[in-house]
Tab-separated table of C-alpha atoms in Angstrom:
chain	number	residue	atom	x	y	z
K	1	UNK	CA	-41.032	44.448	-12.813
K	2	UNK	CA	-37.416	45.818	-10.572
K	3	UNK	CA	-38.906	43.630	-7.498
K	4	UNK	CA	-39.280	41.086	-9.501
K	5	UNK	CA	-35.817	41.246	-10.810
K	6	UNK	CA	-34.284	41.628	-7.466
K	7	UNK	CA	-35.981	38.452	-6.463
K	8	UNK	CA	-34.664	36.780	-9.143
K	9	UNK	CA	-30.851	38.281	-8.369
K	10	UNK	CA	-31.988	36.713	-4.824
K	11	UNK	CA	-32.490	33.626	-5.277
K	12	UNK	CA	-29.299	32.962	-7.729
K	13	UNK	CA	-27.466	34.251	-4.693
K	14	UNK	CA	-28.754	31.554	-2.716
K	15	UNK	CA	-28.018	28.978	-4.901
K	16	UNK	CA	-24.579	30.290	-5.883
K	17	UNK	CA	-24.143	30.347	-1.716
K	18	UNK	CA	-25.327	26.358	-1.722
K	19	UNK	CA	-23.131	25.599	-4.582
K	20	UNK	CA	-20.124	26.525	-3.359
K	21	UNK	CA	-20.767	24.780	-0.036
K	22	UNK	CA	-21.199	21.748	-1.990
K	23	UNK	CA	-18.412	21.606	-4.031
K	24	UNK	CA	-16.120	23.077	-1.103
K	25	UNK	CA	-17.082	20.632	1.275
K	26	UNK	CA	-16.699	16.510	1.314
K	27	UNK	CA	-20.020	15.055	-0.144
K	28	UNK	CA	-23.120	14.688	2.683
K	29	UNK	CA	-24.126	11.708	3.987
K	30	UNK	CA	-28.119	11.356	3.653
K	31	UNK	CA	-28.416	11.163	7.283
K	32	UNK	CA	-26.913	14.949	7.172
K	33	UNK	CA	-28.963	16.576	4.724
K	34	UNK	CA	-32.150	18.833	5.633
K	35	UNK	CA	-34.322	16.898	3.560
K	36	UNK	CA	-33.497	13.723	5.557
K	37	UNK	CA	-33.575	14.831	9.162
K	38	UNK	CA	-36.875	13.325	9.891
K	39	UNK	CA	-37.088	9.559	10.209
K	40	UNK	CA	-39.970	7.974	8.572
K	41	UNK	CA	-42.180	5.770	10.951
K	42	UNK	CA	-42.368	2.166	11.781
K	43	UNK	CA	-43.683	0.227	8.858
K	44	UNK	CA	-44.110	3.617	6.960
K	45	UNK	CA	-42.015	1.267	3.663
K	46	UNK	CA	-44.473	2.185	0.737
K	47	UNK	CA	-46.864	0.433	-1.192
K	48	UNK	CA	-44.443	-1.709	-2.803
K	49	UNK	CA	-42.667	-2.668	1.067
K	50	UNK	CA	-39.336	-0.673	-0.505
K	51	UNK	CA	-37.216	-0.083	2.541
K	52	UNK	CA	-34.524	2.433	3.219
K	53	UNK	CA	-31.831	2.554	1.565
K	54	UNK	CA	-33.416	-1.093	-0.737
K	55	UNK	CA	-34.582	-1.367	-3.903
K	56	UNK	CA	-36.915	0.952	-5.845
K	57	UNK	CA	-41.029	0.501	-5.099
K	58	UNK	CA	-43.646	2.723	-4.766
K	59	UNK	CA	-43.851	4.982	-2.030
K	60	UNK	CA	-47.358	6.364	-1.246
K	61	UNK	CA	-47.430	9.416	0.543
K	62	UNK	CA	-50.563	8.564	2.854
K	63	UNK	CA	-48.130	5.613	4.484
K	64	UNK	CA	-45.760	8.388	6.137
K	65	UNK	CA	-48.516	10.605	8.172
K	66	UNK	CA	-50.015	12.951	5.020
K	67	UNK	CA	-53.507	13.363	5.898
K	68	UNK	CA	-55.368	14.951	2.610
K	69	UNK	CA	-57.667	17.370	5.018
K	70	UNK	CA	-56.588	20.109	3.240
K	71	UNK	CA	-55.794	21.724	7.054
K	72	UNK	CA	-52.818	19.367	7.986
K	73	UNK	CA	-49.519	20.872	7.194
K	74	UNK	CA	-48.050	17.318	5.751
K	75	UNK	CA	-44.427	19.100	5.324
K	76	UNK	CA	-43.081	16.535	7.529
K	77	UNK	CA	-44.633	13.646	6.191
K	78	UNK	CA	-43.704	14.366	2.846
K	79	UNK	CA	-40.339	14.940	3.316
K	80	UNK	CA	-39.806	11.094	4.849
K	81	UNK	CA	-41.387	10.137	2.119
K	82	UNK	CA	-38.898	12.091	-0.379
K	83	UNK	CA	-36.584	10.543	1.925
K	84	UNK	CA	-37.329	6.687	2.033
K	85	UNK	CA	-37.553	7.336	-2.357
K	86	UNK	CA	-34.013	9.034	-2.720
K	87	UNK	CA	-32.646	6.376	-0.240
K	88	UNK	CA	-33.502	3.542	-2.774
K	89	UNK	CA	-31.602	2.149	-5.716
K	90	UNK	CA	-33.279	2.073	-9.060
K	91	UNK	CA	-36.163	4.172	-9.965
K	92	UNK	CA	-38.467	4.693	-7.354
K	93	UNK	CA	-41.949	5.821	-7.423
K	94	UNK	CA	-43.789	8.146	-4.959
K	95	UNK	CA	-48.011	8.411	-5.463
K	96	UNK	CA	-49.952	11.523	-4.265
K	97	UNK	CA	-53.476	10.374	-4.670
K	98	UNK	CA	-56.479	12.803	-5.247
K	99	UNK	CA	-56.965	14.652	-2.263
K	100	UNK	CA	-56.315	17.987	-0.625
K	101	UNK	CA	-52.905	18.325	0.653
K	102	UNK	CA	-51.985	21.647	2.958
K	103	UNK	CA	-48.224	21.684	2.375
K	104	UNK	CA	-45.502	24.586	4.246
K	105	UNK	CA	-42.342	25.269	2.844
K	106	UNK	CA	-40.108	21.735	1.763
K	107	UNK	CA	-37.343	21.425	0.428
K	108	UNK	CA	-36.603	18.391	-1.396
K	109	UNK	CA	-32.636	17.608	-1.901
K	110	UNK	CA	-29.958	14.973	-3.415
K	111	UNK	CA	-27.870	13.622	-4.317
K	112	UNK	CA	-29.725	10.441	-4.506
K	113	UNK	CA	-28.937	6.605	-4.896
K	114	UNK	CA	-31.373	5.935	-7.087
K	115	UNK	CA	-30.912	6.557	-11.350
K	116	UNK	CA	-34.281	8.467	-11.061
K	117	UNK	CA	-36.809	9.378	-8.857
K	118	UNK	CA	-40.970	10.088	-10.365
K	119	UNK	CA	-43.499	12.254	-8.256
K	120	UNK	CA	-46.908	10.994	-9.618
K	121	UNK	CA	-48.942	13.907	-8.511
K	122	UNK	CA	-52.572	13.794	-9.071
K	123	UNK	CA	-53.953	15.545	-5.713
K	124	UNK	CA	-53.949	19.198	-5.134
K	125	UNK	CA	-51.076	20.522	-3.123
K	126	UNK	CA	-51.988	23.991	-1.160
K	127	UNK	CA	-49.815	26.120	-0.172
K	128	UNK	CA	-49.520	27.759	3.162
K	129	UNK	CA	-50.660	31.428	3.407
K	130	UNK	CA	-48.524	31.841	6.543
K	131	UNK	CA	-45.853	33.946	4.472
K	132	UNK	CA	-44.063	33.902	8.380
K	133	UNK	CA	-43.159	30.035	7.579
K	134	UNK	CA	-41.352	30.930	4.235
K	135	UNK	CA	-37.356	31.274	4.323
K	136	UNK	CA	-37.616	31.242	0.459
K	137	UNK	CA	-39.833	29.252	-1.718
K	138	UNK	CA	-42.337	26.679	-1.349
K	139	UNK	CA	-41.798	23.058	-3.227
K	140	UNK	CA	-37.590	23.393	-3.617
K	141	UNK	CA	-36.008	20.659	-5.707
K	142	UNK	CA	-32.074	20.751	-6.062
K	143	UNK	CA	-28.755	18.702	-6.542
K	144	UNK	CA	-31.095	15.689	-8.292
K	145	UNK	CA	-30.294	13.377	-11.208
K	146	UNK	CA	-33.169	12.473	-13.111
K	147	UNK	CA	-36.321	13.299	-11.881
K	148	UNK	CA	-40.209	13.404	-13.130
K	149	UNK	CA	-43.129	14.551	-11.980
K	150	UNK	CA	-46.494	14.332	-13.904
K	151	UNK	CA	-50.088	13.547	-13.256
K	152	UNK	CA	-53.131	15.242	-13.198
K	153	UNK	CA	-52.878	17.273	-9.990
K	154	UNK	CA	-52.653	20.807	-9.285
K	155	UNK	CA	-50.188	23.074	-6.967
K	156	UNK	CA	-52.106	25.727	-5.945
K	157	UNK	CA	-49.566	28.611	-3.952
K	158	UNK	CA	-53.036	30.357	-2.880
K	159	UNK	CA	-51.675	33.627	-3.813
K	160	UNK	CA	-54.682	35.340	-3.472
K	161	UNK	CA	-54.567	35.164	0.085
K	162	UNK	CA	-51.342	36.992	0.393
K	163	UNK	CA	-51.451	39.234	-2.991
K	164	UNK	CA	-52.788	42.246	-1.359
K	165	UNK	CA	-49.443	42.015	1.077
K	166	UNK	CA	-47.728	42.729	-2.227
K	167	UNK	CA	-47.245	46.474	-2.672
K	168	UNK	CA	-45.171	46.940	-5.702
K	169	UNK	CA	-47.064	48.058	-8.053
K	170	UNK	CA	-48.813	50.417	-6.339
K	171	UNK	CA	-45.043	51.956	-5.037
K	172	UNK	CA	-44.862	50.303	-1.840
K	173	UNK	CA	-42.512	48.503	0.180
K	174	UNK	CA	-42.165	45.360	-2.214
K	175	UNK	CA	-41.480	41.805	0.058
K	176	UNK	CA	-40.102	38.684	-0.910
K	177	UNK	CA	-42.917	36.313	-1.823
K	178	UNK	CA	-41.970	32.429	-1.905
K	179	UNK	CA	-42.433	31.036	-5.746
K	180	UNK	CA	-44.406	27.724	-6.436
K	181	UNK	CA	-41.686	25.588	-7.376
K	182	UNK	CA	-38.618	26.208	-8.235
K	183	UNK	CA	-35.392	23.589	-9.495
K	184	UNK	CA	-32.170	24.406	-9.396
K	185	UNK	CA	-29.426	22.352	-10.074
K	186	UNK	CA	-31.148	19.366	-11.773
K	187	UNK	CA	-29.547	16.917	-14.659
K	188	UNK	CA	-32.752	16.033	-16.325
K	189	UNK	CA	-35.829	17.079	-15.299
K	190	UNK	CA	-39.358	16.522	-16.526
K	191	UNK	CA	-42.240	17.997	-15.273
K	192	UNK	CA	-45.401	17.042	-17.769
K	193	UNK	CA	-49.263	16.985	-17.355
K	194	UNK	CA	-49.827	19.275	-14.120
K	195	UNK	CA	-51.882	22.132	-12.846
K	196	UNK	CA	-49.897	25.262	-11.332
K	197	UNK	CA	-52.325	27.822	-9.860
K	198	UNK	CA	-51.981	31.356	-8.113
K	199	UNK	CA	-48.982	31.083	-7.387
K	200	UNK	CA	-47.635	33.322	-4.293
K	201	UNK	CA	-44.939	34.772	-6.651
K	202	UNK	CA	-43.231	32.915	-10.386
K	203	UNK	CA	-45.342	29.640	-10.618
K	204	UNK	CA	-41.931	28.135	-12.224
K	205	UNK	CA	-38.157	29.034	-11.600
K	206	UNK	CA	-35.167	26.510	-13.332
K	207	UNK	CA	-32.173	27.667	-12.276
K	208	UNK	CA	-28.525	26.472	-13.437
K	209	UNK	CA	-30.236	23.142	-14.825
K	210	UNK	CA	-29.867	20.581	-18.042
K	211	UNK	CA	-31.810	18.715	-19.669
K	212	UNK	CA	-35.190	20.426	-18.881
K	213	UNK	CA	-38.814	19.291	-20.541
K	214	UNK	CA	-41.688	21.279	-19.233
K	215	UNK	CA	-44.583	20.520	-21.194
K	216	UNK	CA	-48.109	19.951	-21.386
K	217	UNK	CA	-48.808	22.380	-18.038
K	218	UNK	CA	-51.748	24.623	-17.356
K	219	UNK	CA	-50.397	27.828	-15.170
K	220	UNK	CA	-53.058	30.134	-14.445
K	221	UNK	CA	-53.156	33.298	-12.106
K	222	UNK	CA	-55.967	36.653	-12.857
K	223	UNK	CA	-54.496	39.325	-15.384
K	224	UNK	CA	-53.785	41.574	-12.105
K	225	UNK	CA	-51.949	39.393	-9.483
K	226	UNK	CA	-48.582	40.825	-9.158
K	227	UNK	CA	-45.312	39.015	-10.358
K	228	UNK	CA	-46.825	35.810	-10.835
K	229	UNK	CA	-44.698	34.638	-13.901
K	230	UNK	CA	-45.534	31.464	-15.486
K	231	UNK	CA	-42.336	30.267	-16.188
K	232	UNK	CA	-38.306	31.623	-15.656
K	233	UNK	CA	-35.487	30.152	-16.963
K	234	UNK	CA	-31.809	31.032	-16.417
K	235	UNK	CA	-28.500	29.828	-16.228
K	236	UNK	CA	-30.036	26.160	-18.171
K	237	UNK	CA	-29.033	24.555	-21.340
K	238	UNK	CA	-30.985	22.600	-23.509
K	239	UNK	CA	-34.852	23.242	-22.498
K	240	UNK	CA	-38.204	22.418	-23.971
K	241	UNK	CA	-41.530	24.623	-22.841
K	242	UNK	CA	-43.942	22.857	-25.483
K	243	UNK	CA	-47.670	22.705	-25.477
K	244	UNK	CA	-48.523	24.544	-22.263
K	245	UNK	CA	-51.008	26.998	-21.858
K	246	UNK	CA	-50.125	30.201	-19.422
K	247	UNK	CA	-52.241	32.930	-18.160
K	248	UNK	CA	-50.553	35.157	-15.163
K	249	UNK	CA	-50.254	38.631	-14.133
K	250	UNK	CA	-46.484	38.524	-15.903
K	251	UNK	CA	-44.827	37.188	-18.219
K	252	UNK	CA	-45.831	33.764	-19.645
K	253	UNK	CA	-42.184	32.770	-19.830
K	254	UNK	CA	-39.358	34.705	-19.670
K	255	UNK	CA	-35.462	33.669	-20.638
K	256	UNK	CA	-32.680	35.079	-17.597
K	257	UNK	CA	-28.967	35.318	-18.579
K	258	UNK	CA	-26.833	32.312	-18.900
K	259	UNK	CA	-29.336	30.438	-21.018
K	260	UNK	CA	-28.877	28.878	-24.301
K	261	UNK	CA	-30.035	26.130	-26.588
K	262	UNK	CA	-34.100	26.610	-25.422
K	263	UNK	CA	-37.059	25.230	-28.022
K	264	UNK	CA	-40.319	27.021	-26.654
K	265	UNK	CA	-42.787	25.333	-29.059
K	266	UNK	CA	-46.889	24.972	-28.996
K	267	UNK	CA	-47.550	27.357	-26.290
K	268	UNK	CA	-50.939	29.677	-25.530
K	269	UNK	CA	-49.693	32.492	-23.855
K	270	UNK	CA	-52.682	34.824	-22.341
K	271	UNK	CA	-53.210	37.290	-20.369
K	272	UNK	CA	-49.908	38.317	-19.579
K	273	UNK	CA	-46.596	40.001	-20.531
K	274	UNK	CA	-46.047	37.920	-23.846
K	275	UNK	CA	-42.898	35.906	-24.308
K	276	UNK	CA	-39.679	38.079	-23.229
K	277	UNK	CA	-35.901	37.489	-23.113
K	278	UNK	CA	-34.706	39.133	-20.509
K	279	UNK	CA	-34.555	41.628	-18.588
K	280	UNK	CA	-31.021	41.877	-18.780
K	281	UNK	CA	-27.915	43.836	-17.710
K	282	UNK	CA	-29.586	44.699	-14.442
K	283	UNK	CA	-26.518	42.699	-12.459
K	284	UNK	CA	-23.049	42.569	-12.943
K	285	UNK	CA	-21.051	39.303	-14.757
K	286	UNK	CA	-24.491	38.473	-16.127
K	287	UNK	CA	-23.810	35.740	-19.073
K	288	UNK	CA	-24.765	34.874	-22.612
K	289	UNK	CA	-27.889	34.034	-24.134
K	290	UNK	CA	-27.660	32.323	-27.152
K	291	UNK	CA	-29.973	29.712	-29.648
K	292	UNK	CA	-33.361	30.346	-28.643
K	293	UNK	CA	-36.513	29.323	-30.961
K	294	UNK	CA	-40.044	30.220	-30.230
K	295	UNK	CA	-42.087	28.706	-32.993
K	296	UNK	CA	-45.590	27.406	-33.324
K	297	UNK	CA	-47.388	29.748	-30.535
K	298	UNK	CA	-50.356	31.879	-30.130
K	299	UNK	CA	-50.475	35.085	-27.956
K	300	UNK	CA	-53.802	36.444	-26.754
K	301	UNK	CA	-54.478	39.870	-25.650
K	302	UNK	CA	-51.293	40.655	-24.123
K	303	UNK	CA	-49.168	43.213	-23.216
K	304	UNK	CA	-46.585	42.499	-25.122
K	305	UNK	CA	-45.759	39.702	-27.919
K	306	UNK	CA	-42.101	38.642	-28.658
K	307	UNK	CA	-39.835	40.678	-26.574
K	308	UNK	CA	-36.280	41.340	-26.143
K	309	UNK	CA	-35.428	43.630	-23.273
K	310	UNK	CA	-32.314	45.002	-21.396
K	311	UNK	CA	-30.947	47.660	-19.086
K	312	UNK	CA	-29.490	50.725	-19.886
K	313	UNK	CA	-26.164	51.603	-17.884
K	314	UNK	CA	-25.889	47.529	-17.554
K	315	UNK	CA	-22.615	47.184	-15.471
K	316	UNK	CA	-21.419	44.314	-17.609
K	317	UNK	CA	-21.304	43.700	-21.410
K	318	UNK	CA	-23.175	40.660	-22.841
K	319	UNK	CA	-24.352	39.255	-25.794
K	320	UNK	CA	-28.056	38.128	-27.161
K	321	UNK	CA	-27.592	35.689	-30.445
K	322	UNK	CA	-29.111	33.228	-32.581
K	323	UNK	CA	-32.730	34.091	-31.380
K	324	UNK	CA	-35.701	32.976	-33.904
K	325	UNK	CA	-39.366	33.067	-33.889
K	326	UNK	CA	-41.711	31.465	-36.117
K	327	UNK	CA	-45.397	31.025	-37.102
K	328	UNK	CA	-46.508	32.756	-34.127
K	329	UNK	CA	-50.198	34.084	-33.885
K	330	UNK	CA	-50.820	37.165	-32.000
K	331	UNK	CA	-54.507	37.954	-31.337
K	332	UNK	CA	-54.653	41.673	-29.942
K	333	UNK	CA	-51.520	42.189	-28.676
K	334	UNK	CA	-50.421	45.656	-27.626
K	335	UNK	CA	-46.671	45.462	-28.521
K	336	UNK	CA	-46.535	42.160	-30.965
K	337	UNK	CA	-42.468	42.588	-31.723
K	338	UNK	CA	-40.289	44.654	-29.374
K	339	UNK	CA	-37.029	45.239	-28.587
K	340	UNK	CA	-36.517	47.604	-25.819
K	341	UNK	CA	-32.751	48.293	-24.584
K	342	UNK	CA	-34.437	51.239	-22.592
K	343	UNK	CA	-36.063	49.022	-20.465
K	344	UNK	CA	-36.423	50.897	-16.783
K	345	UNK	CA	-39.620	49.556	-14.839
K	346	UNK	CA	-40.672	52.526	-12.569
K	347	UNK	CA	-37.828	54.523	-13.675
K	348	UNK	CA	-35.331	53.465	-11.567
K	349	UNK	CA	-32.661	51.869	-13.650
K	350	UNK	CA	-29.577	53.069	-12.045
K	351	UNK	CA	-28.617	55.655	-15.189
K	352	UNK	CA	-29.377	56.451	-18.504
K	353	UNK	CA	-26.312	55.512	-20.540
K	354	UNK	CA	-26.646	53.694	-23.496
K	355	UNK	CA	-27.056	49.422	-22.998
K	356	UNK	CA	-24.124	47.649	-24.015
K	357	UNK	CA	-26.190	44.630	-24.271
K	358	UNK	CA	-24.935	43.366	-28.178
K	359	UNK	CA	-28.270	42.028	-29.778
K	360	UNK	CA	-27.694	40.551	-33.250
K	361	UNK	CA	-28.252	37.496	-35.691
K	362	UNK	CA	-32.623	37.580	-34.347
K	363	UNK	CA	-34.839	36.504	-36.622
K	364	UNK	CA	-38.960	37.085	-36.993
K	365	UNK	CA	-40.592	35.267	-39.811
K	366	UNK	CA	-44.429	34.096	-40.293
K	367	UNK	CA	-45.549	36.461	-37.271
K	368	UNK	CA	-49.290	36.994	-38.386
K	369	UNK	CA	-52.501	38.212	-36.781
K	370	UNK	CA	-53.955	41.588	-34.929
K	371	UNK	CA	-52.413	43.930	-32.917
K	372	UNK	CA	-54.510	46.014	-29.643
K	373	UNK	CA	-52.263	49.295	-30.723
K	374	UNK	CA	-50.655	50.614	-34.277
K	375	UNK	CA	-47.309	50.037	-32.888
K	376	UNK	CA	-46.915	46.705	-34.472
K	377	UNK	CA	-43.240	46.046	-34.730
K	378	UNK	CA	-40.565	48.334	-32.255
K	379	UNK	CA	-37.360	47.957	-33.001
K	380	UNK	CA	-35.519	50.384	-30.305
K	381	UNK	CA	-31.578	49.278	-29.927
K	382	UNK	CA	-28.593	50.926	-28.565
K	383	UNK	CA	-26.939	53.787	-30.478
K	384	UNK	CA	-23.705	52.782	-28.220
K	385	UNK	CA	-23.835	49.209	-29.779
K	386	UNK	CA	-26.966	48.694	-32.327
K	387	UNK	CA	-29.105	45.348	-33.403
K	388	UNK	CA	-27.233	43.549	-35.619
K	389	UNK	CA	-28.821	40.768	-38.347
K	390	UNK	CA	-32.295	41.705	-37.581
K	391	UNK	CA	-34.379	39.946	-40.419
K	392	UNK	CA	-38.024	40.615	-39.822
K	393	UNK	CA	-39.751	38.840	-42.917
K	394	UNK	CA	-43.535	37.507	-43.821
K	395	UNK	CA	-44.680	40.477	-40.962
K	396	UNK	CA	-48.954	40.337	-41.426
K	397	UNK	CA	-49.915	41.840	-37.932
K	398	UNK	CA	-53.145	44.432	-38.387
K	399	UNK	CA	-53.567	46.863	-35.971
K	400	UNK	CA	-56.981	48.640	-35.260
K	401	UNK	CA	-58.445	50.484	-38.076
K	402	UNK	CA	-55.484	52.201	-39.489
K	403	UNK	CA	-51.785	51.830	-40.655
K	404	UNK	CA	-49.712	50.343	-39.056
K	405	UNK	CA	-46.483	51.839	-36.781
K	406	UNK	CA	-43.203	50.797	-36.930
K	407	UNK	CA	-40.443	52.031	-34.956
K	408	UNK	CA	-36.882	51.415	-35.978
K	409	UNK	CA	-34.160	53.332	-33.700
K	410	UNK	CA	-30.138	52.192	-34.286
K	411	UNK	CA	-30.858	48.731	-35.981
K	412	UNK	CA	-28.912	47.479	-38.739
K	413	UNK	CA	-31.748	44.854	-41.098
K	414	UNK	CA	-31.036	41.662	-42.487
K	415	UNK	CA	-34.079	40.193	-44.452
K	416	UNK	CA	-37.286	42.314	-43.648
K	417	UNK	CA	-40.324	43.709	-45.589
K	418	UNK	CA	-40.346	46.498	-47.841
K	419	UNK	CA	-42.077	48.811	-44.507
K	420	UNK	CA	-39.708	47.830	-42.191
K	421	UNK	CA	-36.872	48.370	-44.780
K	422	UNK	CA	-38.299	51.574	-45.398
K	423	UNK	CA	-39.008	52.739	-41.486
K	424	UNK	CA	-35.397	51.724	-40.894
K	425	UNK	CA	-33.922	53.631	-43.340
K	426	UNK	CA	-35.498	56.891	-42.023
K	427	UNK	CA	-33.893	56.423	-38.951
């Protein structure tokens, strides 16, 4: 997990540098952008005949030299199609028909001339397994206003061929592996209907974006696959994650610093590490997290259910507030409800001082089902900055063969079930 969060920091730093460069220089011309460096071949104007800089149309990927043989690296052709669509006015569509398309790393970069770009993905994108070809991530979209990716297709990171080189879990050297799909500085993003399979690292990472909808997705990797988080969001606002099935080797969903106004609903999670807020407090100058709602979700055989995790010895104070969990079903989850302010992955935390991350106004309501362990509720808060206004009511999670064990440390309750009130009054 230490490695997981380190790579997130690396990605954030890269994005911040790009952002600063974009705002400190005159707006780049289309011909100056990396995504527009290659010109489309003569006659490759898309099925609707849209030309460079012309009106919106439909751009079929095959018209740009792309071969669906599962062997040829189609990154140049995909960039040509993106350039044509990005140069078009109106609302162009890129069509990726059924077939297997091998791809190395591709940067889809804006700003674009039109109002909105749609990518109709019905084929299968296969990520190159040549790790030396990646400078950062696999499919990265950035600085775009209005983007939709929809269809019945699959984004296959082919991670199984590269996971053996990730030695993090065994205590060996951690390598920076490419994430499958990264969205940075997007205003108005919709990703709907597609499947993400066997990412080398995170499946989806959405950073510094607003008005985001991720829905009806299927995200899959084996339970023992390293650091294959389903969806990570950070520094985002107005995000909806809905009606999605996630089973991976790490968090199904993780909410990072600077995130607000999030709705997570209708998510089926498992296997994996559950739905997490955090980890928080690892790095200096992290921003607050607030207004997160998780409801109508099911977690099956995950190591954690609903988790808030903050580091000890955090360098900068921040706050987690207005978090609401409602109508959640647990199916043999090890730790169904957990606030952990002593989070210390691999025993390497940079110190053991009490966390100064403030956890306040957290509501758990209507959490039901079964746990795989007696520890159904663990509220382990900071002595220096106790949790406050923690409402825990309507909790009906049954452990296997025996009474539930409730841990309550440095926690100031609001409304709570009698059993939880009793546990907290003893600590």
